[in-house]
Short mmCIF file of C-alpha atoms in Angstrom, two decimals:
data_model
loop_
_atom_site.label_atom_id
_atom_site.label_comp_id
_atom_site.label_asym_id
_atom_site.label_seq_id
_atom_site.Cartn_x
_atom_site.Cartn_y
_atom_site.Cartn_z
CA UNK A 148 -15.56 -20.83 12.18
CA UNK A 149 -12.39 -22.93 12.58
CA UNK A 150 -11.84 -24.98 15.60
CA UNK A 151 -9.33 -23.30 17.69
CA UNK A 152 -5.77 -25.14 18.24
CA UNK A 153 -3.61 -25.34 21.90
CA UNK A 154 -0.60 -26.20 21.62
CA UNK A 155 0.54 -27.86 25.00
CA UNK A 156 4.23 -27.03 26.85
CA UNK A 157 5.29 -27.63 30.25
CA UNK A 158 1.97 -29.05 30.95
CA UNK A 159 -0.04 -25.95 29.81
CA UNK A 160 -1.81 -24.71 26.83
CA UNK A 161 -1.60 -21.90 24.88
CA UNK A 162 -4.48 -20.38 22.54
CA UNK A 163 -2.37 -17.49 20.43
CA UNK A 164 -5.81 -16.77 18.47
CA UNK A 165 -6.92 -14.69 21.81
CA UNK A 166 -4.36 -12.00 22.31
CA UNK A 167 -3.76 -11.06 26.07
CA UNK A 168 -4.28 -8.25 27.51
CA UNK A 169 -0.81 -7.55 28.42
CA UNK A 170 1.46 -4.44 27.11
CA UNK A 171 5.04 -4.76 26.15
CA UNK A 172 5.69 -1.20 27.06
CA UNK A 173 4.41 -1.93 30.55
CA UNK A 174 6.62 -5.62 30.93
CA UNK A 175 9.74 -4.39 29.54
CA UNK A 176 9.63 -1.03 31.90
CA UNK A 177 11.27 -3.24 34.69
CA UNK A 178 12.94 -6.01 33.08
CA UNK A 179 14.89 -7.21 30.49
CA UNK A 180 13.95 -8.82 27.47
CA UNK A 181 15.97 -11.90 28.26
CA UNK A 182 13.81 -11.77 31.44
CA UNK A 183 10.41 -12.04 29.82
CA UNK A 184 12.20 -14.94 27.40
CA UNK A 185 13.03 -16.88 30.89
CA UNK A 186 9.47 -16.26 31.99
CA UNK A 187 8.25 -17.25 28.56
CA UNK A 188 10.48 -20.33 28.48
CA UNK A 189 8.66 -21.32 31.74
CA UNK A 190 5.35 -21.71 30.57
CA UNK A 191 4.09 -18.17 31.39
CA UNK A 192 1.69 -16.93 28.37
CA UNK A 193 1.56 -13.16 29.10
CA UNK A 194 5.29 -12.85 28.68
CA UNK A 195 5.22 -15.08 25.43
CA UNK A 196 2.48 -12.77 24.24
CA UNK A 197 4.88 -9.74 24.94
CA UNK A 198 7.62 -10.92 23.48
CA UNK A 199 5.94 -11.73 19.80
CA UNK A 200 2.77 -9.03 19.88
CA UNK A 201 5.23 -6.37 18.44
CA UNK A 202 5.75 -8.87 15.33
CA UNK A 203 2.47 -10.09 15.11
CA UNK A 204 1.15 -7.10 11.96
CA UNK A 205 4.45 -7.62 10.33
CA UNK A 206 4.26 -11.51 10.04
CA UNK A 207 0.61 -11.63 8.99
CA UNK A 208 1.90 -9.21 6.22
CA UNK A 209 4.92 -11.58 5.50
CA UNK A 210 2.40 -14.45 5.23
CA UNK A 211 0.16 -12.40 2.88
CA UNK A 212 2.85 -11.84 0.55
CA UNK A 213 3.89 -15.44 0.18
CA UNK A 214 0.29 -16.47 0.18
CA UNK A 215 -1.79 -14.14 -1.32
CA UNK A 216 -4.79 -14.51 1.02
CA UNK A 217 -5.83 -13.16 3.99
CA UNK A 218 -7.60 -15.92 5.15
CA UNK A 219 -4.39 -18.03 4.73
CA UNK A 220 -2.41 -15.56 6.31
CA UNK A 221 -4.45 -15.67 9.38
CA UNK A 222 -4.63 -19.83 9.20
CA UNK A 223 -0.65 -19.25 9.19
CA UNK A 224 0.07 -16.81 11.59
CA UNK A 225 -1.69 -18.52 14.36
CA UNK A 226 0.52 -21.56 13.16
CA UNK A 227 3.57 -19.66 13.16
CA UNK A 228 2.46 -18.85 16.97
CA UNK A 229 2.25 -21.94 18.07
CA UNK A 230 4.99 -23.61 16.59
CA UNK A 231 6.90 -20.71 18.06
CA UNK A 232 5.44 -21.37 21.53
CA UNK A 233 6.40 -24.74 21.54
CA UNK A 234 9.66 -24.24 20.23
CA UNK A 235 10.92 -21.43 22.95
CA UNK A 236 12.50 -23.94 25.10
CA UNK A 237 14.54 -23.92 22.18
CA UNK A 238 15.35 -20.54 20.96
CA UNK A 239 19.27 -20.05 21.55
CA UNK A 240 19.07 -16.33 20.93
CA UNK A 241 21.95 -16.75 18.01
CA UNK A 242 19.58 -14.97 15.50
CA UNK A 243 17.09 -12.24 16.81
CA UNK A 244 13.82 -13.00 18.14
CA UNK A 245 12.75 -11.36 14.88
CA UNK A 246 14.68 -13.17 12.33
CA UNK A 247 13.69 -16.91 14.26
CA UNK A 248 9.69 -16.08 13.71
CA UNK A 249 10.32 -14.93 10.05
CA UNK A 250 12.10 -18.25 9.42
CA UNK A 251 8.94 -20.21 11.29
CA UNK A 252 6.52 -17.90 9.52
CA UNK A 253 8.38 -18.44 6.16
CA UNK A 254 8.34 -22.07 6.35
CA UNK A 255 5.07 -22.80 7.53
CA UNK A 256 4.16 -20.56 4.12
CA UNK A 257 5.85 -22.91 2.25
CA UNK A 258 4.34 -25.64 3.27
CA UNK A 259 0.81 -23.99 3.45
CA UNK A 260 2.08 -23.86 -0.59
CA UNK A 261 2.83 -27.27 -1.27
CA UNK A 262 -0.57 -28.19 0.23
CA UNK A 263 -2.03 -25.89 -2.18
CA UNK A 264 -0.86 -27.02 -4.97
CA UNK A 265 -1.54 -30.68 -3.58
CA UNK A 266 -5.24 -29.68 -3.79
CA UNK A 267 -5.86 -27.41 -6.72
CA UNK A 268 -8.84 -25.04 -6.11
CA UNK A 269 -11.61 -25.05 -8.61
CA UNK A 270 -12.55 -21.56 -10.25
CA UNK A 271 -16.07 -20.45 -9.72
CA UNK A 272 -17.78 -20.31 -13.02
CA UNK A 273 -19.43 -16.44 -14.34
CA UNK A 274 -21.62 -16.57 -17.00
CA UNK A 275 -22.47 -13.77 -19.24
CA UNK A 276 -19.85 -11.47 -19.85
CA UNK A 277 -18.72 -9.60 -21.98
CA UNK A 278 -15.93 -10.94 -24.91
CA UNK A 279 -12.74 -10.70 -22.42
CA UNK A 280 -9.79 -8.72 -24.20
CA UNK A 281 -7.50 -11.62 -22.90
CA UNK A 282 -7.97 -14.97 -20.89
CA UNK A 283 -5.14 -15.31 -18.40
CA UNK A 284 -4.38 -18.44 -15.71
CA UNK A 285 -6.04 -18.50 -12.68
CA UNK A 286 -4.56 -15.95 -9.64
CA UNK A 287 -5.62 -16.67 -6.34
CA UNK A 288 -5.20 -13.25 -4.99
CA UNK A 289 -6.98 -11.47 -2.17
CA UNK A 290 -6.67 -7.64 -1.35
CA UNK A 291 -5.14 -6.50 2.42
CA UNK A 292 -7.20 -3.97 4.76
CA UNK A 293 -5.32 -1.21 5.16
CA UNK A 294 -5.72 -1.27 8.89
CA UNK A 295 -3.76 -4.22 8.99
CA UNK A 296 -0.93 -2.19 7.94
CA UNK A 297 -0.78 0.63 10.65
CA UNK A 298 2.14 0.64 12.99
CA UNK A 299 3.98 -0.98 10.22
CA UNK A 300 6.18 2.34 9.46
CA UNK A 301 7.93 1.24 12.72
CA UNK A 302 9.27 -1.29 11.15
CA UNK A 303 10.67 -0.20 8.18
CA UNK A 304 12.44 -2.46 5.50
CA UNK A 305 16.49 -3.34 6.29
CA UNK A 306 18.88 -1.80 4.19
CA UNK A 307 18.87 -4.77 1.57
CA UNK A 308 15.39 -4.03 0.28
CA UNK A 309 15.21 -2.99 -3.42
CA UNK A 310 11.10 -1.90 -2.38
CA UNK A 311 9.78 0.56 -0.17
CA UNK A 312 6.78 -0.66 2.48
CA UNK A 313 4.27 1.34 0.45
CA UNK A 314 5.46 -0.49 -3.21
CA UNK A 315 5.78 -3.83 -1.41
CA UNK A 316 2.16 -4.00 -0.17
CA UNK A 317 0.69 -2.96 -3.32
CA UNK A 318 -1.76 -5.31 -5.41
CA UNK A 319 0.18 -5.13 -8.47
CA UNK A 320 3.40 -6.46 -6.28
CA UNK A 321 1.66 -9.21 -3.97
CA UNK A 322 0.19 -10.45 -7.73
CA UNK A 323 3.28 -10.46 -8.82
CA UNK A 324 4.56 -12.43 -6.38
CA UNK A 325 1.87 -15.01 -6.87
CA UNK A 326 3.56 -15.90 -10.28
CA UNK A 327 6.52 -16.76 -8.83
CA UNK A 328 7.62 -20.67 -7.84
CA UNK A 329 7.61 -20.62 -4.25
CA UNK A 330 10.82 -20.34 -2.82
CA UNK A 331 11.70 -17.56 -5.01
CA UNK A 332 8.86 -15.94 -3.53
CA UNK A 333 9.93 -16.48 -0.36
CA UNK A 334 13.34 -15.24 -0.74
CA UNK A 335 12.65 -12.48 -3.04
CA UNK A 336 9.69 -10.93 0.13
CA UNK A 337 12.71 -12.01 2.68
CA UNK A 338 15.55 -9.96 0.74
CA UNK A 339 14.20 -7.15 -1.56
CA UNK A 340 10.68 -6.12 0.32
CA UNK A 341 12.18 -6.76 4.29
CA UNK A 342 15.56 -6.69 3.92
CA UNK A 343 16.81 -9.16 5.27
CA UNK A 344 20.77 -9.77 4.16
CA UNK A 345 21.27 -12.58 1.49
CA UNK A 346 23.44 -14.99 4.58
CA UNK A 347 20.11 -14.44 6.72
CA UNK A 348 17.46 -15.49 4.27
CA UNK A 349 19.59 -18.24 3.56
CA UNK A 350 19.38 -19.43 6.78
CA UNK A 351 16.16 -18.95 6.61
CA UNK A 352 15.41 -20.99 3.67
CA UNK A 353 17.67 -23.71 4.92
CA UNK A 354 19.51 -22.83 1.55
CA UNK A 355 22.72 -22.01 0.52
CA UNK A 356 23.61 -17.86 -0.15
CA UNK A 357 24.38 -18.59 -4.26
CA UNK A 358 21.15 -20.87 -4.42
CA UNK A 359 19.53 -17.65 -2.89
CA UNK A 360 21.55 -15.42 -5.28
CA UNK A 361 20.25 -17.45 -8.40
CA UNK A 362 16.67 -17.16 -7.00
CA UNK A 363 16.79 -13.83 -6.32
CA UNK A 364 18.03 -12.95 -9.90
CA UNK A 365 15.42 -15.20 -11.69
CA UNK A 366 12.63 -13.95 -9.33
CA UNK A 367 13.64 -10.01 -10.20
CA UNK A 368 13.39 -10.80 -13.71
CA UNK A 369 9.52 -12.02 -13.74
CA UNK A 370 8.68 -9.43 -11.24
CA UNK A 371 10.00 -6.78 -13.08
CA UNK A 372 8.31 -7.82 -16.36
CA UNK A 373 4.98 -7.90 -14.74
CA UNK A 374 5.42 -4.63 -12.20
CA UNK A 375 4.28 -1.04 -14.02
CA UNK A 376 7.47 0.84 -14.22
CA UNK A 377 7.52 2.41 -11.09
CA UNK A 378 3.87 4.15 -11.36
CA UNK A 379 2.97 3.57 -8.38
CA UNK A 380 5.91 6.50 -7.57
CA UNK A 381 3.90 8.97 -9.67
CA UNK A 382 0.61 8.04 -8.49
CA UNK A 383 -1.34 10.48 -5.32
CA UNK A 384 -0.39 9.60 -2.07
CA UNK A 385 -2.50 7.74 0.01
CA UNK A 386 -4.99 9.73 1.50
CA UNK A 387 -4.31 12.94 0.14
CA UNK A 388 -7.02 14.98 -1.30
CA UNK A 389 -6.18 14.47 -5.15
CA UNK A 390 -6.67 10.52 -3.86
CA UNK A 391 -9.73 11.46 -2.49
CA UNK A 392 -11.26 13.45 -5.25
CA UNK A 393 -9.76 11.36 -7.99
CA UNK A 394 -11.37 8.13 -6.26
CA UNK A 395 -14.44 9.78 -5.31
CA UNK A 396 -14.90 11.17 -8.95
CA UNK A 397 -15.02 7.26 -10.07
CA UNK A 398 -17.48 6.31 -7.56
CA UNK A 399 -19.86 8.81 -8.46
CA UNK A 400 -19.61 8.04 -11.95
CA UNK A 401 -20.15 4.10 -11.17
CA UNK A 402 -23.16 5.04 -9.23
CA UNK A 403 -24.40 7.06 -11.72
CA UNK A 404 -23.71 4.80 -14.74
CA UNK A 405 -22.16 7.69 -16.75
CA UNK A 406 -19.96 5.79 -18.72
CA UNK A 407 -18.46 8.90 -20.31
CA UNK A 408 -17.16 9.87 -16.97
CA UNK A 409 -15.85 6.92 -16.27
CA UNK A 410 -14.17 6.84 -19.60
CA UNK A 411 -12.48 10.43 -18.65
CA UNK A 412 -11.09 8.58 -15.55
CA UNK A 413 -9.31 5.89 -16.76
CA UNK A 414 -5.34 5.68 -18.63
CA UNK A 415 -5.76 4.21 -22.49
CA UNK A 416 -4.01 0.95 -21.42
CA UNK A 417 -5.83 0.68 -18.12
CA UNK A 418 -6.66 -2.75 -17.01
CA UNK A 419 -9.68 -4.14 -15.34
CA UNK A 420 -9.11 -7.71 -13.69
CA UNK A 421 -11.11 -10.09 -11.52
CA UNK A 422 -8.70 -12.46 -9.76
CA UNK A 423 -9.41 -16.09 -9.85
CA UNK A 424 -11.49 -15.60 -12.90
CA UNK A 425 -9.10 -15.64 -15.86
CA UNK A 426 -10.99 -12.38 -17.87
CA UNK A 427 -8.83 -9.87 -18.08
CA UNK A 428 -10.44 -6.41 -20.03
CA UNK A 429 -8.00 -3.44 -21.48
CA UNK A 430 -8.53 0.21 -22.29
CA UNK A 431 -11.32 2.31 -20.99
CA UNK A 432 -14.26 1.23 -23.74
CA UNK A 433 -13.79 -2.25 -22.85
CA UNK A 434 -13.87 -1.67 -18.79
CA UNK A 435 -16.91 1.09 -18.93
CA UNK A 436 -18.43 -2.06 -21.18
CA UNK A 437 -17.76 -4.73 -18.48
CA UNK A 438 -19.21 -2.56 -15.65
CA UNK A 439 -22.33 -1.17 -17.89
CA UNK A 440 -23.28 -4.69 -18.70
CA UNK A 441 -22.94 -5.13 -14.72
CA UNK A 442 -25.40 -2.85 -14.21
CA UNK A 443 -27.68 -4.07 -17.03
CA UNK A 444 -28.04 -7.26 -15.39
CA UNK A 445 -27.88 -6.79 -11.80
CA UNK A 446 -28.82 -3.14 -11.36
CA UNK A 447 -26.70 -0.09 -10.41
CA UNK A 448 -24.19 -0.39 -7.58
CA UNK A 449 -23.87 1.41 -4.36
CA UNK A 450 -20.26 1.98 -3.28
CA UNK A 451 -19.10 2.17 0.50
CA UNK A 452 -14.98 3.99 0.58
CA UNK A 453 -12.50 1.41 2.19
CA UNK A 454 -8.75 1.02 2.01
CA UNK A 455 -6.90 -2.01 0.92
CA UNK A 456 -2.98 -2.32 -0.17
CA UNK A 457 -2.52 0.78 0.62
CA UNK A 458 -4.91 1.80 -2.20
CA UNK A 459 -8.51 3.17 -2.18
CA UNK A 460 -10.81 0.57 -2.61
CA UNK A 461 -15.27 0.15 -2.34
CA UNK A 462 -17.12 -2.38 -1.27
CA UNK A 463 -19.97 -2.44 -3.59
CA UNK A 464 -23.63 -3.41 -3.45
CA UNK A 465 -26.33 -4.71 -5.72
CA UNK A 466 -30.06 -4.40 -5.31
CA UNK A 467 -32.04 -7.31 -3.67
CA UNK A 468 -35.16 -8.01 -5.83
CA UNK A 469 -36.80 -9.43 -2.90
CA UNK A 470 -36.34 -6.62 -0.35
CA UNK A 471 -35.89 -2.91 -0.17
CA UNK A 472 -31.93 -3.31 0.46
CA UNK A 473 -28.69 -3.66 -1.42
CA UNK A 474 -26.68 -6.59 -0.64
CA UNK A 475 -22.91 -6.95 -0.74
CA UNK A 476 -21.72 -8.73 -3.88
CA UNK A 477 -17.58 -7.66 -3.53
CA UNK A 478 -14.87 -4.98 -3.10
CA UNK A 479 -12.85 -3.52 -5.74
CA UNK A 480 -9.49 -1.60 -5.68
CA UNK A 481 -8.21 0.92 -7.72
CA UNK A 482 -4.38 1.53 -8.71
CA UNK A 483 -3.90 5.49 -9.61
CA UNK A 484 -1.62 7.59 -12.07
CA UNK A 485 -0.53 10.40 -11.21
CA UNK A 486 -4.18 11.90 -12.48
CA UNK A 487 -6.39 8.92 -13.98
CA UNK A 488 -7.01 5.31 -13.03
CA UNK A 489 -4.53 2.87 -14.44
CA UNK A 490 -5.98 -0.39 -13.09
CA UNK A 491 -9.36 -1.89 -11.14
CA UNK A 492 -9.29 -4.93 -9.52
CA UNK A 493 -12.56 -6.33 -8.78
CA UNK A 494 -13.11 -8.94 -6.22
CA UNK A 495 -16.65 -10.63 -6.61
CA UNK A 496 -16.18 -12.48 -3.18
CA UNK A 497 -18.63 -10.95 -0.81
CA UNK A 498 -17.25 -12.51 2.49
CA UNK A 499 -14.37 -10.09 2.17
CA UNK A 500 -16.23 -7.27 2.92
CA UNK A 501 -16.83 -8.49 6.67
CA UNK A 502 -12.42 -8.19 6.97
CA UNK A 503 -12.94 -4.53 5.70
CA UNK A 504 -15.66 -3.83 9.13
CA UNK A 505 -18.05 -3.15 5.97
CA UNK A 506 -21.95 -4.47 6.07
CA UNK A 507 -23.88 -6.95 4.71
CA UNK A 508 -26.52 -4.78 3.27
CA UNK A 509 -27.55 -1.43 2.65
CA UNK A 510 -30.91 0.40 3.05
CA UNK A 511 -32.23 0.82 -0.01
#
């Protein structure tokens, strides 16, 4: 566990990791929003919490997107808080409340970047698989619990967004957006996935509007390159039964190790990746390869149903050799056609499951 932070104002502290029990439904009934500000100006937590609860899903997902982590997302959103707490005195109410925590939040990613690349991470080493069909650079990439999106259709992207909320939480966007240099990240999230006009982000970015121009148009470019064409458009949609069953006919097949079946689910070109490792495996012989020789070696999976990006995704299990359970060993998510599985993006990190509300282990 990380030590928690206080930030100290008007000779009190503030702890924005515990969220108060205090509704902004129930504040703003009687007063005004400039109100709660003044109250939140003078050092009185509840109405601080009011004020920035309604932004707090919204600005983890901003952070995700620049990031690519969860965990770093988290780290930055509680910094975003407190830099925002003990900068209210200062808020002048020229931009909206919105707009000034999207410029903290966006900066603080930024730097949360720079002191990333200040201290590269090291890729775990796997041993023992199969001939990759490609070896690509390292992605530091996590995938997003889908119940960290809910609410989020309340606050749907400004008319400047060239990506719907569904598209721009999607794995094969946020990895996208990982290949980008940094500020065109930023501004490309702040312009074509929120909305956000070009003179705001600038603002934002402490940049000028052509400087955000040029990165926009370079950013596009590479995003578009890398981005299926739109599938995402023609693929089920979330939660619907043809989801369900399509999903549900891969897990089964998994589980079973029938690699025919598995084979019959997936596009020709489909891709199977395992972000950071750098093996990348195309087409559906190579993939029901990858996950036979899996099995081989570790034994056949058990799969537990989650969400993530919008996306169906498992959490899946291997058997313990020492005990009569099945431990967790990672999630995976699947990206879906219309009517086959066009990608599979397997995360062999097991402490993501816990972010999911999935278990350790499994009865056997």
């Amino acid at each position: 566990m990380r030590p928690q932070r206080c930030g100290e104002r008007n000779g009190r502290s503030f702890v924005p990791f515990r969220r108060q029990v205090v509704s902004l439904g129930e504040m703003m009934r009687d007063e005004q929003t400039h109100v709660v500000l003044t109250r939140a100006r003078a050092g009185d937590e509840g109405a601080f919490t009011a004020l920035i609860d309604p932004y707090r899903n919204e600005l983890r997902l901003h952070c995700y997107r620049i990031l690519g982590s969860l965990q770093d997302a988290e780290d930055q959103l509680q910094e975003t808080l407190l830099a925002a707490w003990r900068a209210l005195e200062n808020f002048e109410g020229r931009a909206s409340l919105r707009a000034w925590l999207y410029r903290i939040a966006t900066n603080r990613c930024l730097n949360a970047l720079r002191d990333r690349e200040r201290r590269p991470q090291e890729v775990p080493s796997m041993r023992g698989l199969p001939e990759p069909t490609r070896m690509a650079d390292p992605l530091w990439l996590e995938p997003y619990p889908d119940v960290l999106l809910e609410g989020l259709a309340d606050t749907a992207p400004g008319p400047e967004a060239r990506y719907d909320t569904r598209e721009s939480v999607g794995l094969a966007f946020v990895a996208a957006l990982q290949q980008l240099p940094p500020r065109q990240r930023a501004a490309l999230v702040l312009h074509d996935a929120l909305g956000f006009r070009t003179a705001e982000a600038a603002e934002m970015l402490d940049a000028s509007e052509a400087s955000v121009k040029g990165a926009l148009q370079r950013a596009r470019a590479t995003v578009d390159q890398r981005l299926p064409a739109r599938g995402r458009e023609r693929a089920p949609l979330p939660g619907s039964a043809r989801e369900r069953e399509l999903a549900g006919q891969f897990a089964t097949a998994l589980e079973r190790g029938d690699t025919d079946g598995i084979v019959s689910l997936l596009t020709d070109d489909a891709w199977l990746t395992m972000p950071p490792q750098p093996y990348e495996y195309q087409g559906a012989q190579a993939i029901a390869a990858f996950l036979h020789d899996r099995e081989a070696r570790r034994g056949p999976m058990r799969l537990v149903p989650t969400r993530a990006n919008g996306q169906p995704a498992y959490g899946f299990y291997l058997p313990d050799p020492q005990a009569p359970i099945a431990r967790a060993f990672g999630l995976m998510v699947l990206t879906l056609t219309a009517d086959r599985i066009s990608a599979i993006t397997w995360f062999g990190e097991r402490s993501l499951l816990a972010h999911f509300g999935l278990p350790r282990t499994l009865p056997d």
